[in-house]
PDB file of C-alpha atoms and ligand atoms in Angstrom:
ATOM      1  CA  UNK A   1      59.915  63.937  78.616  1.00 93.00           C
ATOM      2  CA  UNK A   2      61.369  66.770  80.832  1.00 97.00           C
ATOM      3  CA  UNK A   3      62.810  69.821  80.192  1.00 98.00           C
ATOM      4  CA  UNK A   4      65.032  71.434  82.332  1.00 98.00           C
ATOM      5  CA  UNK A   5      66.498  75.501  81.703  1.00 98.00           C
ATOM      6  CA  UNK A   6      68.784  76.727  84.105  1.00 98.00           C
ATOM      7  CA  UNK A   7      68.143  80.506  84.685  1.00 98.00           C
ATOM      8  CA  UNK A   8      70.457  81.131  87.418  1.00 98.00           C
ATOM      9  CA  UNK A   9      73.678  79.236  87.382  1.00 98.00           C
ATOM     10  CA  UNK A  10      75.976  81.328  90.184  1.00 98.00           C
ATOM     11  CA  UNK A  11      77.055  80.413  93.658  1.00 97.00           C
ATOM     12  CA  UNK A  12      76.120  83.278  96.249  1.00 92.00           C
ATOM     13  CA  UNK A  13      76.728  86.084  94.036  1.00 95.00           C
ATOM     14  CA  UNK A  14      75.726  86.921  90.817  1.00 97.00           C
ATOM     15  CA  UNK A  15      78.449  87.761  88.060  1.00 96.00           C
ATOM     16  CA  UNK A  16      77.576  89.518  84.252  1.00 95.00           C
ATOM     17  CA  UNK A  17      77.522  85.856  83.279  1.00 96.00           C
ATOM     18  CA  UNK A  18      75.586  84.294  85.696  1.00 98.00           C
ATOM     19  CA  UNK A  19      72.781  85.161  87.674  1.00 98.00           C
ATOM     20  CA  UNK A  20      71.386  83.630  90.935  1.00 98.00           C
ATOM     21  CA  UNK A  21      70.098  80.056  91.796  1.00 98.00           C
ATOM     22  CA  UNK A  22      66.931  79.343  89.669  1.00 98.00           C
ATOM     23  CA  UNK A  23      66.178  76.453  87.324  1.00 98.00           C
ATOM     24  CA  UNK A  24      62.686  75.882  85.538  1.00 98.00           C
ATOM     25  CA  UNK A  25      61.423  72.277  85.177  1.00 98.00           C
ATOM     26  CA  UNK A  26      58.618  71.491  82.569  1.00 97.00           C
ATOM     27  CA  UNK A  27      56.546  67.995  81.859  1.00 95.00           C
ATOM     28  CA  UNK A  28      54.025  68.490  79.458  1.00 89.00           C
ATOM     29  CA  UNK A  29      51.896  71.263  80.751  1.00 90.00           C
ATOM     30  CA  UNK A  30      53.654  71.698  84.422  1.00 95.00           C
ATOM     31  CA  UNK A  31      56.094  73.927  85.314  1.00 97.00           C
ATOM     32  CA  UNK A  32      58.005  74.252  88.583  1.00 98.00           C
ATOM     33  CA  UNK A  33      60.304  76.924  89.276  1.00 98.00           C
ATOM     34  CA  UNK A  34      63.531  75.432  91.410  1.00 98.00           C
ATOM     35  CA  UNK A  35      64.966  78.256  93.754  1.00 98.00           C
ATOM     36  CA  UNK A  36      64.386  81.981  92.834  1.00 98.00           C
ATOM     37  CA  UNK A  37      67.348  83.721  93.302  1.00 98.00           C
ATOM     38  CA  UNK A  38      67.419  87.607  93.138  1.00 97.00           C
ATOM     39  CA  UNK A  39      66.821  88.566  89.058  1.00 97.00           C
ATOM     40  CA  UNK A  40      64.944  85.439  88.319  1.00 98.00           C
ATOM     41  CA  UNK A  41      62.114  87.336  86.162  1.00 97.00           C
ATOM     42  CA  UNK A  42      64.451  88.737  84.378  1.00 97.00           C
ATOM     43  CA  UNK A  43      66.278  85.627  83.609  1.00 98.00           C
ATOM     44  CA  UNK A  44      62.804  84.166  82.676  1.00 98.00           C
ATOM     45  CA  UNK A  45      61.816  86.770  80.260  1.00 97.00           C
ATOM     46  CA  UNK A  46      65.410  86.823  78.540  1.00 97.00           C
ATOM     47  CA  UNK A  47      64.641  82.759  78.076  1.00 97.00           C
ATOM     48  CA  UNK A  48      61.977  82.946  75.715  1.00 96.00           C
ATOM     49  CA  UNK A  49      59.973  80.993  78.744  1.00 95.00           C
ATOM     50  CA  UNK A  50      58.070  84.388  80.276  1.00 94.00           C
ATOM     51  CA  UNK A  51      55.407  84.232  83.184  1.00 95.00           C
ATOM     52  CA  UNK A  52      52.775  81.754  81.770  1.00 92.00           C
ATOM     53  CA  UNK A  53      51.476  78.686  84.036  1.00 93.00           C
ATOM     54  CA  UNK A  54      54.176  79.630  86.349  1.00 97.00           C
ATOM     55  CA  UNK A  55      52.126  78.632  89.660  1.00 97.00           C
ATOM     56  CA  UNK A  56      54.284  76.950  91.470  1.00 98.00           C
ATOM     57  CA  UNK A  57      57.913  77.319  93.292  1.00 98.00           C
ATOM     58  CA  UNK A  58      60.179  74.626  95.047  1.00 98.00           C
ATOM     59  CA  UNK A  59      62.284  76.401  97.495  1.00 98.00           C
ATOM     60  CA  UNK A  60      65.670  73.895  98.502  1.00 98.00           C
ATOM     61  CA  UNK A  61      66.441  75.991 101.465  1.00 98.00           C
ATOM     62  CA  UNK A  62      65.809  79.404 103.070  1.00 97.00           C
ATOM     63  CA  UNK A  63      69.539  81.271 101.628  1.00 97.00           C
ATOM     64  CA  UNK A  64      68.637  84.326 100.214  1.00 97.00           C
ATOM     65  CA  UNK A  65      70.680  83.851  96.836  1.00 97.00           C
ATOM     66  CA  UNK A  66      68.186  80.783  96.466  1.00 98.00           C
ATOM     67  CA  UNK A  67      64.465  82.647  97.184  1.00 97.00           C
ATOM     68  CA  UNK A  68      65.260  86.772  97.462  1.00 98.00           C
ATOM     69  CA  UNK A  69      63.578  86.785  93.898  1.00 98.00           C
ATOM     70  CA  UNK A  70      60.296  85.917  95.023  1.00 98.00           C
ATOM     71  CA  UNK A  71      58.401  88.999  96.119  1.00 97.00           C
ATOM     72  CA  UNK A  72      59.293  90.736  92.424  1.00 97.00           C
ATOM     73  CA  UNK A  73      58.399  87.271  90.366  1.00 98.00           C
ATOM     74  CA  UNK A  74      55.011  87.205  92.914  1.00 97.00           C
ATOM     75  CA  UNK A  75      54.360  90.831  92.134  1.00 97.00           C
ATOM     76  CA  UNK A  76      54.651  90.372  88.808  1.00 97.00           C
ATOM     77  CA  UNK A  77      52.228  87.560  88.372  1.00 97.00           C
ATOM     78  CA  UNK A  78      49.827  89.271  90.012  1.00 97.00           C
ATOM     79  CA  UNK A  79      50.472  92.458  87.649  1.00 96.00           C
ATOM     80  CA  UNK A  80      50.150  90.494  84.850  1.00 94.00           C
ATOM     81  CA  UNK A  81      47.640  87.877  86.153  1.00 93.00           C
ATOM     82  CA  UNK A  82      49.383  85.573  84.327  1.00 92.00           C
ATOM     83  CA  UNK A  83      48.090  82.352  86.830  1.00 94.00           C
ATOM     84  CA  UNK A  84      45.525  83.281  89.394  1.00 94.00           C
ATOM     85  CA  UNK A  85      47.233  81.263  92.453  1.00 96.00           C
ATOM     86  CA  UNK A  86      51.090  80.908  93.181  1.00 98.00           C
ATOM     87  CA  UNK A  87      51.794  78.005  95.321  1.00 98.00           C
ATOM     88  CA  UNK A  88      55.041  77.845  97.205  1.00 98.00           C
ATOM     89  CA  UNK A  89      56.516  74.172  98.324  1.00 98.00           C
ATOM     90  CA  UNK A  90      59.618  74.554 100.906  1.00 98.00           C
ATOM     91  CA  UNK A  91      61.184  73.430 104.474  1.00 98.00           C
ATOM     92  CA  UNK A  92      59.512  74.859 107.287  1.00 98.00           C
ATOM     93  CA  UNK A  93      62.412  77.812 107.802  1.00 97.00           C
ATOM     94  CA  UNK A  94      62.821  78.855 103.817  1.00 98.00           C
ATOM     95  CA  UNK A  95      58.590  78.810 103.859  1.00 98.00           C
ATOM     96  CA  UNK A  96      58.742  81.296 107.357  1.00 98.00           C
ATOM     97  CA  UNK A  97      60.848  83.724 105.245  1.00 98.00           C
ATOM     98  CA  UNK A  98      58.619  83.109 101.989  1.00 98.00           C
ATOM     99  CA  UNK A  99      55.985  84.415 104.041  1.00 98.00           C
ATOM    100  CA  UNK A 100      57.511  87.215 105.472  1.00 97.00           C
ATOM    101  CA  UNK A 101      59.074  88.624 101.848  1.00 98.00           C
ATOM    102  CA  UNK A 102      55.590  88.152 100.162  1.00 98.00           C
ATOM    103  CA  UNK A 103      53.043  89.164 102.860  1.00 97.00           C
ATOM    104  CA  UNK A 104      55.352  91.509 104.841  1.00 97.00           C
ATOM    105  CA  UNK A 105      57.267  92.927 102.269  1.00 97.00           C
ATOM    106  CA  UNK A 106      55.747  92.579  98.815  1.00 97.00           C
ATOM    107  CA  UNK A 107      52.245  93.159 100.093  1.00 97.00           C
ATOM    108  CA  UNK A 108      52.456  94.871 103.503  1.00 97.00           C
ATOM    109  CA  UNK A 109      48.973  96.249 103.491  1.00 97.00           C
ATOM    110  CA  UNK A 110      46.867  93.018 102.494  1.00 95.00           C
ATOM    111  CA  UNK A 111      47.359  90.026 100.280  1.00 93.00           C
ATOM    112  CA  UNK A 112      47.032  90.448  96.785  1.00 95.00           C
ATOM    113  CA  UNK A 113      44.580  88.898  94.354  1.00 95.00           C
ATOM    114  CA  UNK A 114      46.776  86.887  93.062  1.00 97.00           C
ATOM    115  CA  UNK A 115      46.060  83.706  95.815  1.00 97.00           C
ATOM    116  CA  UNK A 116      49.098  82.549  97.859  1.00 98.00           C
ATOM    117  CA  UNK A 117      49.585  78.899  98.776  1.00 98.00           C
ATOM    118  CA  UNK A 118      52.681  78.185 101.166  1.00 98.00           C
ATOM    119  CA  UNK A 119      52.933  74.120 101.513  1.00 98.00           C
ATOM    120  CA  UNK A 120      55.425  73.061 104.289  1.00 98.00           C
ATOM    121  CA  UNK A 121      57.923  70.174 102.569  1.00 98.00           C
ATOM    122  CA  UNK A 122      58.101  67.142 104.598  1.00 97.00           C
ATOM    123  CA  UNK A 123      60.099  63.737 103.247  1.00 97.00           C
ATOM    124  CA  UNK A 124      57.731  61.949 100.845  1.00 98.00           C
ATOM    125  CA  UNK A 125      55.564  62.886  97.748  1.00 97.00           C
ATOM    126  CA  UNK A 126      55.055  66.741  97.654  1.00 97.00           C
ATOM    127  CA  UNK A 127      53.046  66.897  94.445  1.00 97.00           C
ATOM    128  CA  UNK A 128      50.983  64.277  91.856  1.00 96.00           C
ATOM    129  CA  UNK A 129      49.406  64.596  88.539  1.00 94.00           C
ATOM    130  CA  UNK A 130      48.870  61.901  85.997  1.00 88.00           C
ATOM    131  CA  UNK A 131      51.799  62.386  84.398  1.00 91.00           C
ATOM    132  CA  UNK A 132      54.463  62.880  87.478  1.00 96.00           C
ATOM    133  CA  UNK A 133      55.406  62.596  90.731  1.00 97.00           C
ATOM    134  CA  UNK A 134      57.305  64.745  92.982  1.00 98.00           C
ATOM    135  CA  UNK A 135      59.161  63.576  95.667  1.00 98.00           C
ATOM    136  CA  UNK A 136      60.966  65.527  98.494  1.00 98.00           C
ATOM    137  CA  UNK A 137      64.275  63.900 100.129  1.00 98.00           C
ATOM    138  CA  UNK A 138      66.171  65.469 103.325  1.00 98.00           C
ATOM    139  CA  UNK A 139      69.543  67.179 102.469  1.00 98.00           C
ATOM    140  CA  UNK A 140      71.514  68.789 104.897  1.00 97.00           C
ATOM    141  CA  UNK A 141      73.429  72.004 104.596  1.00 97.00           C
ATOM    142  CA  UNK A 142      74.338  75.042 106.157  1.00 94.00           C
ATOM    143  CA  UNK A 143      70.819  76.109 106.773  1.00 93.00           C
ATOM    144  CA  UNK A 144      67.492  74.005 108.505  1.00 93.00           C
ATOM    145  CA  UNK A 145      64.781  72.025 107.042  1.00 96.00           C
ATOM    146  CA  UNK A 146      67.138  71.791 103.061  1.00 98.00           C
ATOM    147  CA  UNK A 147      65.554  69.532 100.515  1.00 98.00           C
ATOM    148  CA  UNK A 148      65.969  68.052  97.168  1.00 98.00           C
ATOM    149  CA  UNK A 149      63.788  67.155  94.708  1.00 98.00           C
ATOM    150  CA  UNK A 150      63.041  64.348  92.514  1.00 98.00           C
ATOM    151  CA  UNK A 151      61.048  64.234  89.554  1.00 98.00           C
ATOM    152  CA  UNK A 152      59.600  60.928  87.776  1.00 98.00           C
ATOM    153  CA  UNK A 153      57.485  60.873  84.744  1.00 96.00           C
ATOM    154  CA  UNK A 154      55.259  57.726  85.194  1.00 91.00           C
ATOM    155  CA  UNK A 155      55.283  54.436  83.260  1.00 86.00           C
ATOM    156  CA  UNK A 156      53.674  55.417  80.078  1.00 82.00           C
ATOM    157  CA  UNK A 157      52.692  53.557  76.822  1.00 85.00           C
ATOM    158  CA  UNK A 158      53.489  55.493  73.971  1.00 86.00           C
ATOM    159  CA  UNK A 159      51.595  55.661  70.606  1.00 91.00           C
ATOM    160  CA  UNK A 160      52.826  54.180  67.402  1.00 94.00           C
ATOM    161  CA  UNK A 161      52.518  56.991  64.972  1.00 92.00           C
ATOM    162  CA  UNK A 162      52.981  54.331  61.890  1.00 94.00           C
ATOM    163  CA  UNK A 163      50.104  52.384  63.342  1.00 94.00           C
ATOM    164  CA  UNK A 164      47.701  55.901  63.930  1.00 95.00           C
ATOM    165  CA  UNK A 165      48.463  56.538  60.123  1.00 94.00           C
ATOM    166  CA  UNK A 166      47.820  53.093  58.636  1.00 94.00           C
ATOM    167  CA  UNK A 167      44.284  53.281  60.624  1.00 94.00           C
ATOM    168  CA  UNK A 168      43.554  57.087  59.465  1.00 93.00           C
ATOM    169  CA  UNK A 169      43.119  58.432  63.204  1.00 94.00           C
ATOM    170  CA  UNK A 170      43.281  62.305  62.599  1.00 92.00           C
ATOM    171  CA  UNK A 171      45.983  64.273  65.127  1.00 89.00           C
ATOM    172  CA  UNK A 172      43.771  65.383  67.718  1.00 88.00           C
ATOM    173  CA  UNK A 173      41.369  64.475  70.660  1.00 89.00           C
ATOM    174  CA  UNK A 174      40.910  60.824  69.616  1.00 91.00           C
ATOM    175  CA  UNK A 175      44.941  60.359  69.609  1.00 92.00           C
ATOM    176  CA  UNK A 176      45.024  62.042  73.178  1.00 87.00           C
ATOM    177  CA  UNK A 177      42.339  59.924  74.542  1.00 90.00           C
ATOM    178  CA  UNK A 178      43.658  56.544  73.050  1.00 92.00           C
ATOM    179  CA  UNK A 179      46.828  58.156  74.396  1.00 86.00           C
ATOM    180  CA  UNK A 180      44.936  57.701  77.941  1.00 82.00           C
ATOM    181  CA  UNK A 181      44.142  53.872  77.380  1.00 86.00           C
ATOM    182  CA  UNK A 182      40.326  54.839  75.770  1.00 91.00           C
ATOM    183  CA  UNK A 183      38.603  53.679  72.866  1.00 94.00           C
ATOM    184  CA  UNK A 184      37.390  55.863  70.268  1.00 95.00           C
ATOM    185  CA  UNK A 185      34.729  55.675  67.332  1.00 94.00           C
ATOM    186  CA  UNK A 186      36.294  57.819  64.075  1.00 92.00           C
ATOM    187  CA  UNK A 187      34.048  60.020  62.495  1.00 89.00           C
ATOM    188  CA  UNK A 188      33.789  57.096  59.426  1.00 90.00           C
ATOM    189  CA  UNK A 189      32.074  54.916  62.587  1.00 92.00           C
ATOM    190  CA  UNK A 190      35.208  52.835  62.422  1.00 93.00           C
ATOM    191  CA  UNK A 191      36.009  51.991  65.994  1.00 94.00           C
ATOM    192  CA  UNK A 192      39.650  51.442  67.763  1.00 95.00           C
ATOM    193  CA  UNK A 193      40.548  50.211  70.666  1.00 94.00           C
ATOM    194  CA  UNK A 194      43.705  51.864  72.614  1.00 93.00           C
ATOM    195  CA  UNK A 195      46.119  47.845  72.594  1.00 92.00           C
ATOM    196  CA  UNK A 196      46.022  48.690  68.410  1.00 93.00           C
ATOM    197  CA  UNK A 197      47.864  52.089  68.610  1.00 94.00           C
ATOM    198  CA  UNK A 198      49.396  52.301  71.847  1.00 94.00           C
ATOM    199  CA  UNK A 199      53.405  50.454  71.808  1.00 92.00           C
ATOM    200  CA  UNK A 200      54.910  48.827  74.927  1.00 89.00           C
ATOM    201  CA  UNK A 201      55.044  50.468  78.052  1.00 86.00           C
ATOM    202  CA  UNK A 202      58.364  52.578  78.997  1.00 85.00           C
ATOM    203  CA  UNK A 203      59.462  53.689  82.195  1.00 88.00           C
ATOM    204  CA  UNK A 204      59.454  57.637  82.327  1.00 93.00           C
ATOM    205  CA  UNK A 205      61.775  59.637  82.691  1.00 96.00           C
ATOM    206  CA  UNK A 206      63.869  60.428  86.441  1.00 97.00           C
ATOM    207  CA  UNK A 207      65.565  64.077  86.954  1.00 98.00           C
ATOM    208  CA  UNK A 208      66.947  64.906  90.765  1.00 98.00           C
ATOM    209  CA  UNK A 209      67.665  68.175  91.319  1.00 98.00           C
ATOM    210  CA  UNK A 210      69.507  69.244  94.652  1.00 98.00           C
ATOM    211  CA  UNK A 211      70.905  72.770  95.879  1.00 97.00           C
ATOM    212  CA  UNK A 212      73.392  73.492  98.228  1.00 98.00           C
ATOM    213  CA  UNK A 213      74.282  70.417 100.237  1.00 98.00           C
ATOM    214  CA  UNK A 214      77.535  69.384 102.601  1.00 97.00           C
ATOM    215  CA  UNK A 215      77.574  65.734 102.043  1.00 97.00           C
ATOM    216  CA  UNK A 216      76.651  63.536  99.335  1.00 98.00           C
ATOM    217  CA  UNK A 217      76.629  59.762 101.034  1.00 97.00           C
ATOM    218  CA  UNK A 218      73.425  59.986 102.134  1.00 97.00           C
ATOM    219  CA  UNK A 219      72.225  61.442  98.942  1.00 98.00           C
ATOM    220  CA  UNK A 220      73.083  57.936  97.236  1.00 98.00           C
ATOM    221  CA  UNK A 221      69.461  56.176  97.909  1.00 98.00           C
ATOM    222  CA  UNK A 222      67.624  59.007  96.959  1.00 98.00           C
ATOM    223  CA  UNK A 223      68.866  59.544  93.754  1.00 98.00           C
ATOM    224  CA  UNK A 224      69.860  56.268  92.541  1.00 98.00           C
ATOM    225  CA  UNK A 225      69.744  55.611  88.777  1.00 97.00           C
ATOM    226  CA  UNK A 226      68.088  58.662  87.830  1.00 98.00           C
ATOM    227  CA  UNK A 227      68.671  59.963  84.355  1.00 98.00           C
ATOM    228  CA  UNK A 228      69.841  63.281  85.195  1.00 98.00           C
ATOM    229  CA  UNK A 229      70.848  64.649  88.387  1.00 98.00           C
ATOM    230  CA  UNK A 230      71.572  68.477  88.874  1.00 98.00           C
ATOM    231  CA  UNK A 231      73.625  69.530  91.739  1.00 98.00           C
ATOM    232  CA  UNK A 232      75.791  72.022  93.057  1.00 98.00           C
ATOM    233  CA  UNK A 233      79.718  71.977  92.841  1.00 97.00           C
ATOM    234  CA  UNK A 234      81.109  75.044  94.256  1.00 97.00           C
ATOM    235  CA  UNK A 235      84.889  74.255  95.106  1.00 98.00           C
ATOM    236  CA  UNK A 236      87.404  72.579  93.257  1.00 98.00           C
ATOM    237  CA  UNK A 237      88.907  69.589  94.809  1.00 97.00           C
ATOM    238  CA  UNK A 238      91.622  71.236  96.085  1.00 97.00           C
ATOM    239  CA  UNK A 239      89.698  73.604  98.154  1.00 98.00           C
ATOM    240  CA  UNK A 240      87.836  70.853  99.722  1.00 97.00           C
ATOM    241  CA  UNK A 241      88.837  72.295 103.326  1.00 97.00           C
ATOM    242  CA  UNK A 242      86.971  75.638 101.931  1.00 97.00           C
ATOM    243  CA  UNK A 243      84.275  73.350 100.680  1.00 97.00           C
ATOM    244  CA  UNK A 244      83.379  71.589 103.735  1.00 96.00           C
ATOM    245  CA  UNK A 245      83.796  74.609 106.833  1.00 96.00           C
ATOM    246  CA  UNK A 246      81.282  76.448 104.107  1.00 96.00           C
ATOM    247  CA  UNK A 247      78.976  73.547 103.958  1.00 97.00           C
ATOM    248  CA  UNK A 248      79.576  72.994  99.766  1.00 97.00           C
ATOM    249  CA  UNK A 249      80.434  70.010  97.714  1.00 98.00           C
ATOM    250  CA  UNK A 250      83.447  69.702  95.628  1.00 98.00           C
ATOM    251  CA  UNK A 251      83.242  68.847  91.817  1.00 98.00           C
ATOM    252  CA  UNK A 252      84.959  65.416  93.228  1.00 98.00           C
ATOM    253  CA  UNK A 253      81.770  64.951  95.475  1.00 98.00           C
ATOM    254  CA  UNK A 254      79.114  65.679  93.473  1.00 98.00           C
ATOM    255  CA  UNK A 255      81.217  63.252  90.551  1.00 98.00           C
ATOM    256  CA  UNK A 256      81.661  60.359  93.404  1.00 98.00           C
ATOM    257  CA  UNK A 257      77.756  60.943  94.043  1.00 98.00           C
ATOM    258  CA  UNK A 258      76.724  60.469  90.116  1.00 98.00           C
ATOM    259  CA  UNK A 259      79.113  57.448  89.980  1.00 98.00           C
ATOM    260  CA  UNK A 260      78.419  55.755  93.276  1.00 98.00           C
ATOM    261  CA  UNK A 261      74.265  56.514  92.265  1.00 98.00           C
ATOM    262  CA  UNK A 262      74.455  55.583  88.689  1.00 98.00           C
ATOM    263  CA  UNK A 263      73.715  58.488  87.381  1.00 98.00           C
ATOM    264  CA  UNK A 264      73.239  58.970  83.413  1.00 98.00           C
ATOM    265  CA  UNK A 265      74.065  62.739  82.772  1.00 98.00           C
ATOM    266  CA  UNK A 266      75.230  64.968  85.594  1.00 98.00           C
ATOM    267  CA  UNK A 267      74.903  68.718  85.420  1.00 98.00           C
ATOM    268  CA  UNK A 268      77.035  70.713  87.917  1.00 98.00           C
ATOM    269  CA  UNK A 269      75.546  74.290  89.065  1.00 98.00           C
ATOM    270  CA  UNK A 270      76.104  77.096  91.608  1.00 98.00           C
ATOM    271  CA  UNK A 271      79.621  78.092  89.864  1.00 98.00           C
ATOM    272  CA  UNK A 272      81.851  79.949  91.634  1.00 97.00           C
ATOM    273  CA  UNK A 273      83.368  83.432  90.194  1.00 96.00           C
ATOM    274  CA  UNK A 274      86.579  82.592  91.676  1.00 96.00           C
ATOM    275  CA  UNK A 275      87.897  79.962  89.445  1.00 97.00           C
ATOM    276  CA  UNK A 276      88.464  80.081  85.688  1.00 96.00           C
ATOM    277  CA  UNK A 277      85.840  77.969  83.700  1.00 97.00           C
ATOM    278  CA  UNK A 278      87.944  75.587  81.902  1.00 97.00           C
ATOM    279  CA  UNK A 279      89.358  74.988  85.399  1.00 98.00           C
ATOM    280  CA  UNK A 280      86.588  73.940  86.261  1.00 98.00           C
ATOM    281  CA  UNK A 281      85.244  71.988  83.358  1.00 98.00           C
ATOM    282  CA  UNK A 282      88.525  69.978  83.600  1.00 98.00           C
ATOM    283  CA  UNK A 283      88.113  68.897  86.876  1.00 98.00           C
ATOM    284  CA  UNK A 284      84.311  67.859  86.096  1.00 98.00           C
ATOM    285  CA  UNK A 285      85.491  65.918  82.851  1.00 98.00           C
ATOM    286  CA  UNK A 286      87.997  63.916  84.084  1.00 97.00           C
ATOM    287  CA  UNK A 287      85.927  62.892  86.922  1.00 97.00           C
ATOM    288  CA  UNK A 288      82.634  61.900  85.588  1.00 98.00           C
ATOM    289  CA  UNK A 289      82.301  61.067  81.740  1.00 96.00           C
ATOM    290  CA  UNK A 290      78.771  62.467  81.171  1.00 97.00           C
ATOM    291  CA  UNK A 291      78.695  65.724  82.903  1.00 98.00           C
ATOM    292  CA  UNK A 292      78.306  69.319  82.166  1.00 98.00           C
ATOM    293  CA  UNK A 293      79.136  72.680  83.904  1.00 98.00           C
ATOM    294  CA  UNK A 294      75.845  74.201  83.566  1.00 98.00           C
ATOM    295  CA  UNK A 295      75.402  77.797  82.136  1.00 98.00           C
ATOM    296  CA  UNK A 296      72.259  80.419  82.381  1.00 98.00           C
ATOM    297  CA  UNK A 297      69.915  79.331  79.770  1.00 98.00           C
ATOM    298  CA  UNK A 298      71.023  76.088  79.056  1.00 98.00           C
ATOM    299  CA  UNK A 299      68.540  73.689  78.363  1.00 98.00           C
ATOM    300  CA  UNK A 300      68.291  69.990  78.448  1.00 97.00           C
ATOM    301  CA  UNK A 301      65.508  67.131  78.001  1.00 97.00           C
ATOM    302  CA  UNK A 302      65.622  64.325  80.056  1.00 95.00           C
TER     303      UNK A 302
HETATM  304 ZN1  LIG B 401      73.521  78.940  97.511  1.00 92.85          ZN
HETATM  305 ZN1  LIG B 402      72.873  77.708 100.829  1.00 92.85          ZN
END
């Protein structure tokens, strides 16, 4: 499973509803901060999530609504030493100005303790664990070197809680490691072997996540038949000129992309302060069945 809460929700300013570009995505024990727009610590201490295993930051592109809240969140988790290394993944322009707001600006006379890692994003698999991969996909928008990001759980094979109970395996290390495919020896001397618990495999599950972007048709490939795709809709549709001389989508874009991709749930972001809500939760309803406007703290499992 993955859990997505969206912590900043706004498009290039922040209102008293919204705050600035920021979403935190979770699989078991990882965490990856999307964007860090200006007031993102705040927005993760008013979540309930706070600073913990926070080590690592995906930066879409190098606008400052999308990464000006870096050098406080850095200085922060240093303060509270709350993860000994931060690791920042972005395009080669966003990472230049990473660098320059946390080693000129944040920590002008030296780096800190807490360890820095800046990792340039290229097209391809930025990140693996057992659990999940991370891929990186080109996106273009008013700004160099953008990206998106997809997440996908891998193919897992999940236990059968009946069967665990019928064979009196206790909650614990011997579920996790016949949870990992090994055999285990109860403390009775009983022995079972990972095929008698474990049920038949399941795909895992698919989240894309993309910032600011101009275009959406080469987005297709990318994020085809994920289960949830977050993405930002700044204009209505009938502001489309506005939409495309500012290098946004439309709700109507981002809808034709979750269609066109088959997309499962879409979740529109980076909300403009200049239309009405229900305006635009209209517009998104009647073009896509599944979506949702996305508000700060809103949290969904994919
Ligand atoms: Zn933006
Ligand atoms: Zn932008």
């Amino acid at each position: 499973m993955i859990e997505v809460t969206f912590l900043g929700t706004a498009a290039s300013i922040p209102s008293a509803e919204r705050g600035l570009s920021s979403l935190l995505v979770r699989q078991g024990g990882e965490r990856f901060l999307v964007d860090c727009g200006e007031g993102t610590q705040r927005q993760l201490i008013r979540s309930g999530i706070g600073f913990r295993r926070l080590d690592r930051v995906l930066l879409t592109h190098g606008h400052l609504d999308h990464l000006l809240g870096l050098g406080g969140l850095a200085g922060t988790i240093n303060l509270w030493r709350t993860t000994d290394r931060l690791t920042i993944h972005a395009g080669a322009a966003a990472l230049r100005l990473a660098r320059t707001l946390l080693l000129d600006v944040t920590w002008p006379a030296g780096p800190p303790p807490l360890a820095l890692e800046f990792v340039e994003v290229l097209s391809g698999p930025i990140y693996e664990s057992e659990a999940l991969r991370v891929t990186a996909f080109p996106v273009r928008h008013h700004a160099p070197d953008c990206f998106g990001f997809l997440f996908e759980e891998r193919r897992h094979q999940p236990l059968i809680r009946a069967r665990l109970e019928e064979l009196g395996v206790p909650s614990g290390p011997e579920r996790a490691r016949l949870a990992g495919g090994e055999p285990v020896t109860l403390p009775d001397g009983r022995h079972v072997d990972p095929e008698d618990v474990l049920g038949p495999a399941k795909p895992g599950a698919r989240l894309a996540v993309i910032g600011d972007t101009e275009s959406v048709e080469d987005l297709v490939d990318h994020v085809r038949d994920a289960d949830a795709l977050v993405i930002e809709s700044t204009f209505l549709d009938t502001d489309a000129d506005k939409a495309r001389a500012r290098s946004h989508l439309t709700i109507g874009q981002a809808a034709w992309l979750a269609r066109t991709a088959g997309i499962e749930r879409l979740y529109l972001t980076h909300i403009s302060s200049r239309y009405r809500l229900a305006d635009i939760e209209a517009e998104a309803a009647a073009a896509f069945p599944r979506v949702s406007v996305a508000r700060d703290f809103d949290r969904f499992q994919v």
